[in-house]
Short mmCIF file of C-alpha atoms and ligand atoms in Angstrom, two decimals:
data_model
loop_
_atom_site.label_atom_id
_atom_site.label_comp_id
_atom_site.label_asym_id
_atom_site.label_seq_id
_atom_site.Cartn_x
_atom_site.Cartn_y
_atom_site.Cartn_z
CA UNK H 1 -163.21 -17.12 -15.35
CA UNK H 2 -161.39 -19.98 -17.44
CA UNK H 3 -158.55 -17.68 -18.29
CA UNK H 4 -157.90 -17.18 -14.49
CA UNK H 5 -157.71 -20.91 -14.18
CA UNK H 6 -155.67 -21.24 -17.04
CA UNK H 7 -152.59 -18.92 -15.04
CA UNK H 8 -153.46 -21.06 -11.94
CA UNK H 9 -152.45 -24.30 -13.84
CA UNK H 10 -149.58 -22.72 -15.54
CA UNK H 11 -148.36 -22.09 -11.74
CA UNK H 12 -149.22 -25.39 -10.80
CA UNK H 13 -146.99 -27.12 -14.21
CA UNK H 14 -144.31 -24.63 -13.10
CA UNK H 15 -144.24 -25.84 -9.39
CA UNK H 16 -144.60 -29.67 -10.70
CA UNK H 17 -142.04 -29.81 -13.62
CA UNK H 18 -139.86 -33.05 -13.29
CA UNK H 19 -135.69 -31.28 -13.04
CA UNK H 20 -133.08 -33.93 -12.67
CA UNK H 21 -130.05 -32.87 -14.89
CA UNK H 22 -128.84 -29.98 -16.66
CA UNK H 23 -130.48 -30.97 -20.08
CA UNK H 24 -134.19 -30.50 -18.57
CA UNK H 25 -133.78 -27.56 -16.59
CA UNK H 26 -132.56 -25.66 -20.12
CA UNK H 27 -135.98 -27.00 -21.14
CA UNK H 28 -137.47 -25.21 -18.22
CA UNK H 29 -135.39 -22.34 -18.93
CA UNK H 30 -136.98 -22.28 -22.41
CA UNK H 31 -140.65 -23.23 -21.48
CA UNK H 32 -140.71 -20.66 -18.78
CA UNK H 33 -137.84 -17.91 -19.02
CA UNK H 34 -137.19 -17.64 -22.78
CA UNK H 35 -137.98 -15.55 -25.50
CA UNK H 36 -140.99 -17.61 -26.49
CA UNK H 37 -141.90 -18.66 -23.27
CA UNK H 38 -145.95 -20.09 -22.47
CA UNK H 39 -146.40 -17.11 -20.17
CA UNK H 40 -146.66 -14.29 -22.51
CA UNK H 41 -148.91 -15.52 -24.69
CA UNK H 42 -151.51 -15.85 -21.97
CA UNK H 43 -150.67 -12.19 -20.54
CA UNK H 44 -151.52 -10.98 -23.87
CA UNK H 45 -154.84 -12.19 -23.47
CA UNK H 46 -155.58 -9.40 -20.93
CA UNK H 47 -157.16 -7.76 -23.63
CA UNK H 48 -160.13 -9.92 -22.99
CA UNK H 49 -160.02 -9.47 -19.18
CA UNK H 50 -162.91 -7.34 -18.29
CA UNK H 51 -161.63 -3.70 -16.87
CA UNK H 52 -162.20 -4.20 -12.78
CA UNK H 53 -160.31 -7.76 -13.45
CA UNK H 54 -157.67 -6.81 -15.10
CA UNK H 55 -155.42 -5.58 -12.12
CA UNK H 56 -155.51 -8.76 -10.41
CA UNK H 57 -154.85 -10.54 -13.91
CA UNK H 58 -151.70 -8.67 -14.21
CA UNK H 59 -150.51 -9.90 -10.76
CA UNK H 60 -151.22 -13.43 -11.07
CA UNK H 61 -149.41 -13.69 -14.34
CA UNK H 62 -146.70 -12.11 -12.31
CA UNK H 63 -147.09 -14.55 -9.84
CA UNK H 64 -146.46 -17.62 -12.37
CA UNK H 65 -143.46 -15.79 -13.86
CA UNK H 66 -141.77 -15.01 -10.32
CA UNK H 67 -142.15 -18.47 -9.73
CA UNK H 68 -140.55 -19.67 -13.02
CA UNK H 69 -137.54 -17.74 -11.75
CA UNK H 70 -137.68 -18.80 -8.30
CA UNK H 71 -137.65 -22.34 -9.20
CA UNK H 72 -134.88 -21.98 -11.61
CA UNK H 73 -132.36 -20.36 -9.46
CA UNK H 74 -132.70 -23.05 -7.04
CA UNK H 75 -132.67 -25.70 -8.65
CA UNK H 76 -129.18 -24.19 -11.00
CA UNK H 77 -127.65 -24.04 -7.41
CA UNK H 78 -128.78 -27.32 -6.30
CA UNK H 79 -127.50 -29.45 -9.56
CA UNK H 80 -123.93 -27.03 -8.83
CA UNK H 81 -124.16 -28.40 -5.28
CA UNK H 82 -124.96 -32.03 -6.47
CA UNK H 83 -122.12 -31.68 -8.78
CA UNK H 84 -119.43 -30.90 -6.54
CA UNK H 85 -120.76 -33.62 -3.89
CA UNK H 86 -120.43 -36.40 -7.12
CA UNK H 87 -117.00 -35.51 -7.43
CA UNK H 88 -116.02 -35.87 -3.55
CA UNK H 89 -117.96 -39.28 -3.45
CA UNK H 90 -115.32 -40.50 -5.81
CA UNK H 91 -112.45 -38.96 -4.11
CA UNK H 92 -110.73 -40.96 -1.32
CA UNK H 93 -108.45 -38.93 0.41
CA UNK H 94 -107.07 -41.88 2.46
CA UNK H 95 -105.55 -44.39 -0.84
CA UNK H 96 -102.10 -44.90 -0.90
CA UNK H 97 -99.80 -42.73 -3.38
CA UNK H 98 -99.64 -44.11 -7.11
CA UNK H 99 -96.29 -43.46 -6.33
CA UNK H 100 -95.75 -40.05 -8.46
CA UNK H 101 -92.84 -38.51 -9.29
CA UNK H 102 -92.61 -35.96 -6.50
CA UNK H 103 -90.66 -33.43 -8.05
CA UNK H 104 -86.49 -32.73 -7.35
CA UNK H 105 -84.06 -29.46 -6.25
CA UNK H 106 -83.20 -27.90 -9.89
CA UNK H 107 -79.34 -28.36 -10.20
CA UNK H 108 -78.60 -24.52 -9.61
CA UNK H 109 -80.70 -24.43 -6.23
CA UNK H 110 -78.95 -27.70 -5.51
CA UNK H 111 -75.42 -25.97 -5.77
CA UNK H 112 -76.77 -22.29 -4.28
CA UNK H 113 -78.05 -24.18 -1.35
CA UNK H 114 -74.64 -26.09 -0.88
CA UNK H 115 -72.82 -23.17 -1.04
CA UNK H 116 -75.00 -21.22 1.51
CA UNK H 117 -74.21 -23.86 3.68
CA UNK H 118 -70.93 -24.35 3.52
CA UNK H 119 -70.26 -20.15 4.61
CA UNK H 120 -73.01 -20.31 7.33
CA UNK H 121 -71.26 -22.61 9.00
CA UNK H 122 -68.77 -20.24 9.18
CA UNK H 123 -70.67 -17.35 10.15
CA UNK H 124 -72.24 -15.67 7.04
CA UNK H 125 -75.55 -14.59 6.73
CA UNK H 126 -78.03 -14.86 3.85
CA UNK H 127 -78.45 -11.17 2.58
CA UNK H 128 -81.29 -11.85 -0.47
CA UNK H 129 -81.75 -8.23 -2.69
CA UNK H 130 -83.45 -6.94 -4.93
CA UNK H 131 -83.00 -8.15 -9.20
CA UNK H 132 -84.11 -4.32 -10.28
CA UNK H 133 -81.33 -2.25 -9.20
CA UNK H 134 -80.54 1.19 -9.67
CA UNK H 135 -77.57 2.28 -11.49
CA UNK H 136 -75.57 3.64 -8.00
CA UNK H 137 -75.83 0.13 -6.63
CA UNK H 138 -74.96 -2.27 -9.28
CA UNK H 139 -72.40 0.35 -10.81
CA UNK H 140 -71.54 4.26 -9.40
CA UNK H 141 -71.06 2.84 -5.57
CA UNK H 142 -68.65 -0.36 -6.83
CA UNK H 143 -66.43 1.79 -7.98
CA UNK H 144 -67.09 1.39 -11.69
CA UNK H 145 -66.12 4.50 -13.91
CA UNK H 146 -69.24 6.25 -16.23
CA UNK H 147 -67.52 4.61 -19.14
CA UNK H 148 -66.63 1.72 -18.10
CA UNK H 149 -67.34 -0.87 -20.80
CA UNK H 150 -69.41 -3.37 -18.45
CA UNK H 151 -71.69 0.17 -18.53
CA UNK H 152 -72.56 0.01 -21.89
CA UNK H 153 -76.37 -0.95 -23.35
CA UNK H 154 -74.74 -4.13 -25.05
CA UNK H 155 -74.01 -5.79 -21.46
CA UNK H 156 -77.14 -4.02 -19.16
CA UNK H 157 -80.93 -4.78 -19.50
CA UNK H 158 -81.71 -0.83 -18.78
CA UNK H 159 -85.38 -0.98 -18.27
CA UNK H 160 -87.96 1.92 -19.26
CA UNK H 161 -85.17 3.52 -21.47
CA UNK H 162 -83.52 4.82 -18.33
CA UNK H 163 -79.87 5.01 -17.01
CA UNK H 164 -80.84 4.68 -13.59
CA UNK H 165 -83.36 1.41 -14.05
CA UNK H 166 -81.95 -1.68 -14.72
CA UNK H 167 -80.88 -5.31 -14.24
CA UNK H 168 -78.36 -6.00 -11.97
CA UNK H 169 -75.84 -7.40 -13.86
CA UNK H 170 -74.18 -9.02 -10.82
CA UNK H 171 -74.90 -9.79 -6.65
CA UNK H 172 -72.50 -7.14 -5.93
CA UNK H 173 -75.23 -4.69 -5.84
CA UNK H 174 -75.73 -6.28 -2.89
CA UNK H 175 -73.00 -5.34 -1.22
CA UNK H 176 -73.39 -1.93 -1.57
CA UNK H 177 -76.75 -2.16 -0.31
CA UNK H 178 -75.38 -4.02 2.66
CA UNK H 179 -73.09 -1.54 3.57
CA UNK H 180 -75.26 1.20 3.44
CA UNK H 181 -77.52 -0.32 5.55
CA UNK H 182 -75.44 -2.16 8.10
CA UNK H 183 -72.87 -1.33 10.28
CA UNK H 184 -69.39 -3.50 10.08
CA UNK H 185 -68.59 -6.23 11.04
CA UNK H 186 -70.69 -7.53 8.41
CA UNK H 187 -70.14 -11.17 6.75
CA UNK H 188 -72.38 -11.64 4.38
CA UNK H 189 -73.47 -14.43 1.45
CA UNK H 190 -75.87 -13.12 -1.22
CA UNK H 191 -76.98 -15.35 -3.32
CA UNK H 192 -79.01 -14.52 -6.68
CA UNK H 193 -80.12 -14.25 -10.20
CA UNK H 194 -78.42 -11.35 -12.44
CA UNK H 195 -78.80 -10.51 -15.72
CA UNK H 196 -76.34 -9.44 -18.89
CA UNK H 197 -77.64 -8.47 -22.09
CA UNK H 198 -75.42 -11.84 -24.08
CA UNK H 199 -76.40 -14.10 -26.78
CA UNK H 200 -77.83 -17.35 -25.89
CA UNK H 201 -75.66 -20.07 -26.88
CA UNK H 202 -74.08 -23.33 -25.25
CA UNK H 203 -71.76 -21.43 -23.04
CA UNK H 204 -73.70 -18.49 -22.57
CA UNK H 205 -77.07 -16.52 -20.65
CA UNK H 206 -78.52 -13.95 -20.47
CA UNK H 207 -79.38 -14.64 -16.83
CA UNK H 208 -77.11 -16.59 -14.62
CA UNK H 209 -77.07 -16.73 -10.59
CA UNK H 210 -74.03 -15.79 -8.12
CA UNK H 211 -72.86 -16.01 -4.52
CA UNK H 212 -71.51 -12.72 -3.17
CA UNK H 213 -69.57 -12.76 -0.41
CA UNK H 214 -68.46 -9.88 1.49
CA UNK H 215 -66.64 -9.73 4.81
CA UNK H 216 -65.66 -6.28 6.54
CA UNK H 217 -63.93 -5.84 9.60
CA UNK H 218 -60.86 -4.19 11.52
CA UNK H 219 -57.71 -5.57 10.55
CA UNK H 220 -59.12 -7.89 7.72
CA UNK H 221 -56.42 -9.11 5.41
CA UNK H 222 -55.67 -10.68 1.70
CA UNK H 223 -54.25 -13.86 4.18
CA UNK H 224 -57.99 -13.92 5.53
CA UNK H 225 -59.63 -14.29 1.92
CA UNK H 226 -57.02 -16.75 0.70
CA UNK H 227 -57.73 -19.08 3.86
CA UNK H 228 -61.63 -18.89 3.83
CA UNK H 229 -61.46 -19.30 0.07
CA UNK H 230 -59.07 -22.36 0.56
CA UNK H 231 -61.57 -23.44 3.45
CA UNK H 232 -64.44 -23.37 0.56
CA UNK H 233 -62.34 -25.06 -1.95
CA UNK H 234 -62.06 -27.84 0.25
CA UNK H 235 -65.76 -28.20 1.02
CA UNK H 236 -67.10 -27.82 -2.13
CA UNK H 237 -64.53 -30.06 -3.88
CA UNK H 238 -62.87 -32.31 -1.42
CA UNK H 239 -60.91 -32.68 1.49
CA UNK H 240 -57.65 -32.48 -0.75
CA UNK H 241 -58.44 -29.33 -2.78
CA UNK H 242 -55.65 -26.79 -4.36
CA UNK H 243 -56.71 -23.54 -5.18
CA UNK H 244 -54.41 -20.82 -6.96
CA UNK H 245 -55.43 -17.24 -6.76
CA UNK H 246 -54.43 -15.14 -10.35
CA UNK H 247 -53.98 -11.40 -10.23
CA UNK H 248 -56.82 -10.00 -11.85
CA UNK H 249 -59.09 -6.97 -12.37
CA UNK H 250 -62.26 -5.61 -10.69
CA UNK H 251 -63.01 -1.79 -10.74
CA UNK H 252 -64.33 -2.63 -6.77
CA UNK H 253 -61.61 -4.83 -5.40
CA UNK H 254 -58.22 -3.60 -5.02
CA UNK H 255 -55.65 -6.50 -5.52
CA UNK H 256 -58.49 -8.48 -7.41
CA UNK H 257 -57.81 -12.19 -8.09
CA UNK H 258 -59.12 -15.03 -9.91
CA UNK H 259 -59.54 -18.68 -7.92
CA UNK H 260 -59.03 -21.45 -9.81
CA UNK H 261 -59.55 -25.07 -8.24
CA UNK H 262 -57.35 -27.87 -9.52
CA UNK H 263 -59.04 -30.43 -11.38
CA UNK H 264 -56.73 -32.22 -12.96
CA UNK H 265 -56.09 -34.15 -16.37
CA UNK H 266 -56.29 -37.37 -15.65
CA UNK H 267 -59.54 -38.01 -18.04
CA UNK H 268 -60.83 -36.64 -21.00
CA UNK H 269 -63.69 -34.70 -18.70
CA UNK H 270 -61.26 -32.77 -17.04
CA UNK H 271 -59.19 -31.97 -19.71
CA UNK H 272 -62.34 -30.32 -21.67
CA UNK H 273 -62.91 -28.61 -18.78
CA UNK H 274 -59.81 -27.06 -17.87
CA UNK H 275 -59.12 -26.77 -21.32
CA UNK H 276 -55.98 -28.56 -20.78
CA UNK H 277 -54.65 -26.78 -18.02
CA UNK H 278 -55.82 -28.42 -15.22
CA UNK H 279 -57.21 -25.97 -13.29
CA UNK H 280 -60.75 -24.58 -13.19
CA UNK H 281 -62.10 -21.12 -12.68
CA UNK H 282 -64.21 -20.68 -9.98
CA UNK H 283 -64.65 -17.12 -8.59
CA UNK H 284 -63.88 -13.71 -8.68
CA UNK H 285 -62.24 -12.19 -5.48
CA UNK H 286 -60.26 -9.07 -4.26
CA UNK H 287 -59.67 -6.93 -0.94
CA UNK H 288 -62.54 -4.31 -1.03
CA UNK H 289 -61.64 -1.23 -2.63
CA UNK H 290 -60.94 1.91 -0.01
CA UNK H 291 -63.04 3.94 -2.57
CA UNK H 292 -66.51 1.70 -2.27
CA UNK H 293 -65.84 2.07 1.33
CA UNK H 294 -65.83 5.57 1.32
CA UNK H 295 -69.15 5.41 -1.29
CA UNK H 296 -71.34 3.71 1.81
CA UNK H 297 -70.16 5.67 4.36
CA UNK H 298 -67.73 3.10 5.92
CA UNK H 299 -64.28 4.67 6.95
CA UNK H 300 -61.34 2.68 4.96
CA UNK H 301 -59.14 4.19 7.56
CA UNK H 302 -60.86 1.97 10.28
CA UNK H 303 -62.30 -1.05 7.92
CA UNK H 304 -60.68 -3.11 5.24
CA UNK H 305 -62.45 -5.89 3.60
CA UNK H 306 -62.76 -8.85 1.44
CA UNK H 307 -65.77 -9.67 -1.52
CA UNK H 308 -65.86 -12.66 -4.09
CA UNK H 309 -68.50 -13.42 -6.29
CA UNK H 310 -69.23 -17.35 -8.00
CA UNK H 311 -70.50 -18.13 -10.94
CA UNK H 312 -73.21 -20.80 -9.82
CA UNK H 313 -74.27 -22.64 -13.72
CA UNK H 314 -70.63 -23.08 -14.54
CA UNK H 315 -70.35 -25.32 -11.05
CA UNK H 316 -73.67 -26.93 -11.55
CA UNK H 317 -72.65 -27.70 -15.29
CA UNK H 318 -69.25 -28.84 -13.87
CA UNK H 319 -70.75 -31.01 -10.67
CA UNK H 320 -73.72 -32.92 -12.77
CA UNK H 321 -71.66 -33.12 -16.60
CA UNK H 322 -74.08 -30.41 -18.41
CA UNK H 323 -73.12 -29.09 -21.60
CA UNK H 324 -75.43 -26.79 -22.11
CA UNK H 325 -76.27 -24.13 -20.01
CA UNK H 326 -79.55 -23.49 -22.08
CA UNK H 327 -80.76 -26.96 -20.14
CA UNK H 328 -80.64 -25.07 -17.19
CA UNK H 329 -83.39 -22.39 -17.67
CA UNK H 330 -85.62 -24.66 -20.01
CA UNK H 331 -87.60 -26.61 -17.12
CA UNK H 332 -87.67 -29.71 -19.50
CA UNK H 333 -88.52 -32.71 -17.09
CA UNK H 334 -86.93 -35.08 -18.84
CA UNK H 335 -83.77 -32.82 -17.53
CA UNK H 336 -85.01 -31.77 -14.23
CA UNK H 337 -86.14 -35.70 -13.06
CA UNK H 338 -82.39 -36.42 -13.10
CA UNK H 339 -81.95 -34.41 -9.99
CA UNK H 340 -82.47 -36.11 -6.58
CA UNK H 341 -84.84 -33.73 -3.99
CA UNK H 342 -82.43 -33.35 -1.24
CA UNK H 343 -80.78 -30.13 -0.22
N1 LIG A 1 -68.99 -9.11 -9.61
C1 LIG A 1 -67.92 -9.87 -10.24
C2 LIG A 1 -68.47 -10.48 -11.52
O1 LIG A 1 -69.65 -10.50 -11.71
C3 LIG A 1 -67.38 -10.95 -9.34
C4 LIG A 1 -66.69 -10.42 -8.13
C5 LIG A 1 -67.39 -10.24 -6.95
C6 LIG A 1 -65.35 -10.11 -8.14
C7 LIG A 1 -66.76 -9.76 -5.83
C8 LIG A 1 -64.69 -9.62 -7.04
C9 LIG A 1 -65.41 -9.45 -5.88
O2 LIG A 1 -67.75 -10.97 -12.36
#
């Protein structure tokens, strides 16, 4: 019957139709797959199919159309495949470099790392912690009153509208995580980004990163802080270093002091710096305060201790001439191509 032959040649087209790039098998797609595709027009002729035929109509049309697909799927994942093997031809894995820029230490790493370095090699140890802190960490455990000002929503990212979620607003969290965790002697570094809730400007972020430092031990005394704070000076800053220490306040360290690290006034960078003075702060410091011991568990009877945090974007800023702090969380190249890769 000519309408049987007519299915038979539609297979055979399907089978024979020329595929070489994505334009022409759309044009397949359409012929044979689409809405107005040349296979339902002939299944419609059924009609004229006598009755005992009709069955075996019906699956040869279904034949051609299972083809059509067939041959489409295979040969969408054989122009993919072709694809992909184009784009390795071209590829050479063995050229030389065009000699790319291969990317640098940002400033703060480059001062974190240096620091790091210069305790391990007097036996601290990296101690890395958490940046979501609860509120007995960063505050209740370092000794820091329920209305103490540092407290208040103006300085602390709370998150979730909780009291007990937050930021840490510095690394000594980490020391009361230590402590609670460890048993003395414990020298620690902890190096890390915290958070305060201050308006952006030239001098000021809303995140910054610290070095903690903590050292507990028998018999551990304000002489032992001043000389491994004198010992850092002198690393970070030169053989020649002074340092002064200024009595200060911390609710967790009891003294507390201030280090400054004598810069000078010789030239008109120094004196901007030191705002005339000379000298430049660089940490926080103080003899751990019996009462923090006695929050993690460690007897102040027994143990005595000494913590200091520093600031580490006011020594990068210092170290490489920045002015603006901002240039330090922007990621602008043109900024961050200044900085060599090492350390
Ligand atoms: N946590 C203090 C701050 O952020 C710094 C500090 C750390 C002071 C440890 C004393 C001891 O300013």
């Amino acid at each position: 019957m000519e309408i049987f032959d007519q299915v038979e040649k539609l297979i055979g087209e399907i089978n024979a139709y020329p595929i070489s790039n994505a334009e022409e098998l759309e044009q397949f797609r359409i012929a044979y797959l689409g809405s107005k595709n040349s296979i339902k027009p002939i299944f419609g002729r059924i009609k004229d199919v006598p009755n005992e035929r009709k069955k075996e109509f019906g699956q040869k049309v279904n034949e051609a159309k299972q083809t059509a697909e067939a041959r489409f799927k295979e040969l969408q994942s054989s122009l993919k495949n072709a694809g992909t093997s184009d784009k390795y031809k071209t590829f050479d894995p063995t050229l030389p470099m065009d000699g790319e820029w291969e990317g640098s230490r940002h400033p703060v790493s480059i001062v974190m790392n240096k620091i790091i370095h210069v305790f391990e090699k007097i036996g601290f140890e990296v101690a890395e912690e958490r940046e979501i802190e609860d509120d007995w960490h960063n505050f209740t455990a370092m000794n820091t009153p329920e209305d103490h000002p540092a407290r208040d929503m103006q300085d602390t990212f709370y998150l979730k509208d909780s009291k007990s979620s937050l930021l840490r607003t510095h690394t000594s969290s980490v020391q009361a995580r230590v402590m609670t965790s460890q048993k003395p002697p414990i020298r620690i570094i902890a190096p890390g980004r915290v958070y305060r809730n201050e308006t952006i400007s030239a001098r000021s972020h809303c995140q910054f990163h610290q070095v903690e430092g903590l050292y507990i031990d028998k018999n551990v005394s304000f002489a032992d802080m001043k000389q491994t704070l004198l010992y850092f000076a002198r690393e970070m800053y030169g053989a020649d270093t002074d340092i002064r220490l200024r009595p200060s306040f911390f609710p967790f360290t009891e003294p507390s002091a201030e280090m400054d690290v004598w810069m000078g006034t010789d030239t008109d960078a120094t004196k901007r710096l030191t705002k005339g003075t000379g000298w430049l702060e660089v940490l926080g410091c103080g003899m751990v305060d019996p009462n923090v011991l006695k929050n993690c568990d460690i007897d102040p009877e027994v143990y005595s201790g000494f913590a200091f945090g520093i600031g580490i974007e006011r020594t990068a800023m210092q170290k490489y001439e920045i002015n603006d702090i901002r240039l330090l969380f922007e990621n602008d190249l043109r900024f961050l191509k200044q900085f060599s890769s090492a350390t």
